[in-house]
JSON list of C-alpha atoms in Angstrom, two decimals:
[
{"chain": "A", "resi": 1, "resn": "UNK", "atom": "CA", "xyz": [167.06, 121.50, 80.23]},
{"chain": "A", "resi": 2, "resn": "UNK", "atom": "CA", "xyz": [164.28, 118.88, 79.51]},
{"chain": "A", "resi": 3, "resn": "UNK", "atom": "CA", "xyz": [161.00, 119.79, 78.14]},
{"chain": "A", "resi": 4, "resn": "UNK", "atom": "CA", "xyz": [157.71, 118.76, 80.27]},
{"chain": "A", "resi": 5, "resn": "UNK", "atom": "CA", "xyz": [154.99, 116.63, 78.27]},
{"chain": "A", "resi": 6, "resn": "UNK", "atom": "CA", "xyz": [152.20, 115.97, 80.19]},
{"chain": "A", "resi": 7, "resn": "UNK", "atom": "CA", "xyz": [148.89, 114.19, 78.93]},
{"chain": "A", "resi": 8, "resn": "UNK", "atom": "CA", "xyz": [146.01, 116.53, 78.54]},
{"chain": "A", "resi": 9, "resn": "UNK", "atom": "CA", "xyz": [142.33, 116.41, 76.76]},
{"chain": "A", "resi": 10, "resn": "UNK", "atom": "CA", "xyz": [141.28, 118.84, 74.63]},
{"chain": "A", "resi": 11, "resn": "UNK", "atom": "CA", "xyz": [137.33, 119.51, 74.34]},
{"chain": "A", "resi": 12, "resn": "UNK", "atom": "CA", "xyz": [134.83, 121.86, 72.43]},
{"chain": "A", "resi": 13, "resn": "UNK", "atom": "CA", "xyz": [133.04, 123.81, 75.10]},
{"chain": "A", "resi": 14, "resn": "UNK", "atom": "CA", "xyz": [130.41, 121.63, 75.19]},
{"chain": "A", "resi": 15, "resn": "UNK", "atom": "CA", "xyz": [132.04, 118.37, 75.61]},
{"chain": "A", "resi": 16, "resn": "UNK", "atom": "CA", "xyz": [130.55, 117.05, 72.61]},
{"chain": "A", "resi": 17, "resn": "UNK", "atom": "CA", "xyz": [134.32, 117.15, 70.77]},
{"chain": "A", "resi": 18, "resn": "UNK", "atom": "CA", "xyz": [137.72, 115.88, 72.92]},
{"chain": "A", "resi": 19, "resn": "UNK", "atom": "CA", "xyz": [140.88, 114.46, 71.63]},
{"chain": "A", "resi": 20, "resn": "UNK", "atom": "CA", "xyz": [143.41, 113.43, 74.16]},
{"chain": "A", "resi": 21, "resn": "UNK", "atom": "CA", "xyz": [146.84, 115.11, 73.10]},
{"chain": "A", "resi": 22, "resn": "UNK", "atom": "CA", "xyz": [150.31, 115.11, 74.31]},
{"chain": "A", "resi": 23, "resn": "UNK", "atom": "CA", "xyz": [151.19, 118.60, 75.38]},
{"chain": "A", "resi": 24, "resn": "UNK", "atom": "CA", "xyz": [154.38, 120.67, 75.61]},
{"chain": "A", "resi": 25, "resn": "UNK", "atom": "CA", "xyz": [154.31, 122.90, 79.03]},
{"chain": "A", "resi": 26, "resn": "UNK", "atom": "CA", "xyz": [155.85, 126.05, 78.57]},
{"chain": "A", "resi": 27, "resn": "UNK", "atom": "CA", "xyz": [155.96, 128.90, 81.10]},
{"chain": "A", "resi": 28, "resn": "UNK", "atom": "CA", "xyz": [157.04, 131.14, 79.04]},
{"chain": "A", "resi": 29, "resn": "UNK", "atom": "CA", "xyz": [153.42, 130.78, 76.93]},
{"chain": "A", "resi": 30, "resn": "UNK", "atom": "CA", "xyz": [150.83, 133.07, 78.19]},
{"chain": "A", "resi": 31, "resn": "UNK", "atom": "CA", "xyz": [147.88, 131.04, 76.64]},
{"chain": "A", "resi": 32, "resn": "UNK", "atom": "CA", "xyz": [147.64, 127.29, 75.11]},
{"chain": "A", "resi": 33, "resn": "UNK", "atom": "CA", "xyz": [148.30, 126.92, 71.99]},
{"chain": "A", "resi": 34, "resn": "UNK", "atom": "CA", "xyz": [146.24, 124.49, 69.57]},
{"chain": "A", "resi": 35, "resn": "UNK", "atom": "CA", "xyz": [146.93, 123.45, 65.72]},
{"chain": "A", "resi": 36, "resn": "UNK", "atom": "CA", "xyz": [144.58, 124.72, 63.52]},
{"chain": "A", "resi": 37, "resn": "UNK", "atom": "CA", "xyz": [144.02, 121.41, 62.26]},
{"chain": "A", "resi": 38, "resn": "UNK", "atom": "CA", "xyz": [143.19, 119.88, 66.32]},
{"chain": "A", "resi": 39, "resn": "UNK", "atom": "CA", "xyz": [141.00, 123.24, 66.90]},
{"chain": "A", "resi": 40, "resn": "UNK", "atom": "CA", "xyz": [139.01, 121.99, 63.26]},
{"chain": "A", "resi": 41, "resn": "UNK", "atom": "CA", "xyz": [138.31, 119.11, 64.67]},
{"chain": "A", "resi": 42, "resn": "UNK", "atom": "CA", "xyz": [137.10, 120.05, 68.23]},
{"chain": "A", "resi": 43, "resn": "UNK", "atom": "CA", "xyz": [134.32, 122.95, 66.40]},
{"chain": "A", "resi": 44, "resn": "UNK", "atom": "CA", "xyz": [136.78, 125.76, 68.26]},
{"chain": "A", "resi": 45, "resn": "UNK", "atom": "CA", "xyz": [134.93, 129.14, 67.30]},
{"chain": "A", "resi": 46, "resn": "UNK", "atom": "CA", "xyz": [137.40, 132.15, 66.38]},
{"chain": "A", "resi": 47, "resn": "UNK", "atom": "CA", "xyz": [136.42, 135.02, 69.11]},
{"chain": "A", "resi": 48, "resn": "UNK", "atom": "CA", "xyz": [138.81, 137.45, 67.60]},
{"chain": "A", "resi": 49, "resn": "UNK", "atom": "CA", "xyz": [142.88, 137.61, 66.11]},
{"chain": "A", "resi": 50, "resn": "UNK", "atom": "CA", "xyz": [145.30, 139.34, 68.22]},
{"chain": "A", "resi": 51, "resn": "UNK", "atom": "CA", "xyz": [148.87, 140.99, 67.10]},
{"chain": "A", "resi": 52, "resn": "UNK", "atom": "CA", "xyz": [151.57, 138.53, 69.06]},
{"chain": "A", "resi": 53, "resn": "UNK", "atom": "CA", "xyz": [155.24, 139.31, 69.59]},
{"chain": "A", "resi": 54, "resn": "UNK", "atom": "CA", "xyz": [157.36, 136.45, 68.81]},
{"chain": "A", "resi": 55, "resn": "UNK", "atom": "CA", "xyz": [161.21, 135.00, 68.66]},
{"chain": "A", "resi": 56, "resn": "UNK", "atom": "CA", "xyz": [160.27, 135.26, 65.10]},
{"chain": "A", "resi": 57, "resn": "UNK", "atom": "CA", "xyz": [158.72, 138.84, 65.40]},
{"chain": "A", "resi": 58, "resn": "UNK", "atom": "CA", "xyz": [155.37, 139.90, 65.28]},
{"chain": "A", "resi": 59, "resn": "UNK", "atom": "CA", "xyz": [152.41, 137.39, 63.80]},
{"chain": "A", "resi": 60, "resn": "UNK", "atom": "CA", "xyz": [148.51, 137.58, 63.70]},
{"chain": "A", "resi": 61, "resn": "UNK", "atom": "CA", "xyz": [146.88, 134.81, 65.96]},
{"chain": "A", "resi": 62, "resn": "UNK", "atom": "CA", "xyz": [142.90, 133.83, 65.92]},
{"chain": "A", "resi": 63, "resn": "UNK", "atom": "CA", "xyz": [141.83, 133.29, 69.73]},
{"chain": "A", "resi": 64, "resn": "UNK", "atom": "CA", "xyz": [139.25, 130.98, 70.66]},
{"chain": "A", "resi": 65, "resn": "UNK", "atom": "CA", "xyz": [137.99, 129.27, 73.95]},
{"chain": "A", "resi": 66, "resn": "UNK", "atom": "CA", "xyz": [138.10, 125.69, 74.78]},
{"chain": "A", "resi": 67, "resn": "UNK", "atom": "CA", "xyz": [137.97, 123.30, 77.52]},
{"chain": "A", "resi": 68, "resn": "UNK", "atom": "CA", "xyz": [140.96, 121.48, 79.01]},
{"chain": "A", "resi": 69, "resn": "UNK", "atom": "CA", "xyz": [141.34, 118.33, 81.13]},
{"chain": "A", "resi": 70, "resn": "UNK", "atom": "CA", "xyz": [144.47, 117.95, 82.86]},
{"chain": "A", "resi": 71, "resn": "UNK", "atom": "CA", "xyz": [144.58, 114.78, 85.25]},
{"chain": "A", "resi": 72, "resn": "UNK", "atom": "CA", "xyz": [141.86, 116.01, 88.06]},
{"chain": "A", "resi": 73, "resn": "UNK", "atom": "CA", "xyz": [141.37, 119.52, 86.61]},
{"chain": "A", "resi": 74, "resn": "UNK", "atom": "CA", "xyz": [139.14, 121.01, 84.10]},
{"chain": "A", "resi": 75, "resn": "UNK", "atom": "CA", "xyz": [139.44, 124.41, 82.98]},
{"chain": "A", "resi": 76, "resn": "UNK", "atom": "CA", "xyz": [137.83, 126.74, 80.43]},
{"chain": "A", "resi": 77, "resn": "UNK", "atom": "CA", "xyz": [139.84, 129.12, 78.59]},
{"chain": "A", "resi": 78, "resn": "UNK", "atom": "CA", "xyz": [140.86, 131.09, 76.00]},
{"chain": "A", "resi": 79, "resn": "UNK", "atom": "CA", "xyz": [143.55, 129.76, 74.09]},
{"chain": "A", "resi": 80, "resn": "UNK", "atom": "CA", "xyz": [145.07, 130.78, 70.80]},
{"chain": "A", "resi": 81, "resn": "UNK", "atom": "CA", "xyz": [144.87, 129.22, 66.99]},
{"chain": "A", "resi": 82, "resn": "UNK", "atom": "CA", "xyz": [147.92, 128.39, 65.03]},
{"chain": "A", "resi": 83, "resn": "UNK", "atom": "CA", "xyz": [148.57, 127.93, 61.32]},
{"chain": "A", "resi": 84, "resn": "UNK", "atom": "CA", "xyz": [152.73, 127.40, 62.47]},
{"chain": "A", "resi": 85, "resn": "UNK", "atom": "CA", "xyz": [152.57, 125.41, 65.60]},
{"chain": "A", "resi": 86, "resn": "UNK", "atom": "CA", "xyz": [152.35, 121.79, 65.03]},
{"chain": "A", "resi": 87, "resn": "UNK", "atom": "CA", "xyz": [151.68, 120.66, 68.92]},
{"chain": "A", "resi": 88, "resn": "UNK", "atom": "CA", "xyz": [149.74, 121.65, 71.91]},
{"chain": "A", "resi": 89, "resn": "UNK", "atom": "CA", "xyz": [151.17, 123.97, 74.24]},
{"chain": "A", "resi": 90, "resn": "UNK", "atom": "CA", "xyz": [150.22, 124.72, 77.51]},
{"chain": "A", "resi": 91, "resn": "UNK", "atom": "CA", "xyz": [150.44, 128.34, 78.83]},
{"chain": "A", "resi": 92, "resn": "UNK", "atom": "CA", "xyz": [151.26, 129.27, 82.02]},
{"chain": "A", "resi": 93, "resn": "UNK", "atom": "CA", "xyz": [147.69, 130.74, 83.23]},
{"chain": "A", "resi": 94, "resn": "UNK", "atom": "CA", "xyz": [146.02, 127.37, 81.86]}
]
């Protein structure tokens, strides 16, 4: 099966911070997922960490809340902070 890219900007919740990414959609992905390094750049605040269950077993996470642009739609929401992922992902209630 072939994996869905789509195009997609990334803000701070403010606007004041976007970088247009490439993003992986995955249904299976409650929340988005950002780098670390992309959620640096855009000022993304840490709201809390939460205890995830993984293929690779169980992992702390830092959540944060950011704004997302995909072609006509903008959205505000939560999304979580990784250290291990090295691409966006886009969750299924994005």
């Amino acid at each position: 099966m072939d994996h869905v890219w789509i195009k997609a900007r990334m803000c701070s919740m403010n606007k004041s911070k976007c970088i247009d990414v490439d993003a992986l959609v995955d249904t299976g992905a409650t929340l988005s997922v950002l780098p670390r390094r992309i959620a640096e750049k855009l000022g993304i605040t840490i709201i809390r960490t939460d205890k995830v269950k993984t293929g690779a077993g169980m992992i702390n996470i830092d959540r944060g809340v950011a704004r997302i642009f995909i072609e006509n739609m903008e959205t505000i929401t939560e999304v979580w902070v990784s250290d291990i992922i090295d691409r966006v992902i886009i969750g299924a209630i994005t």
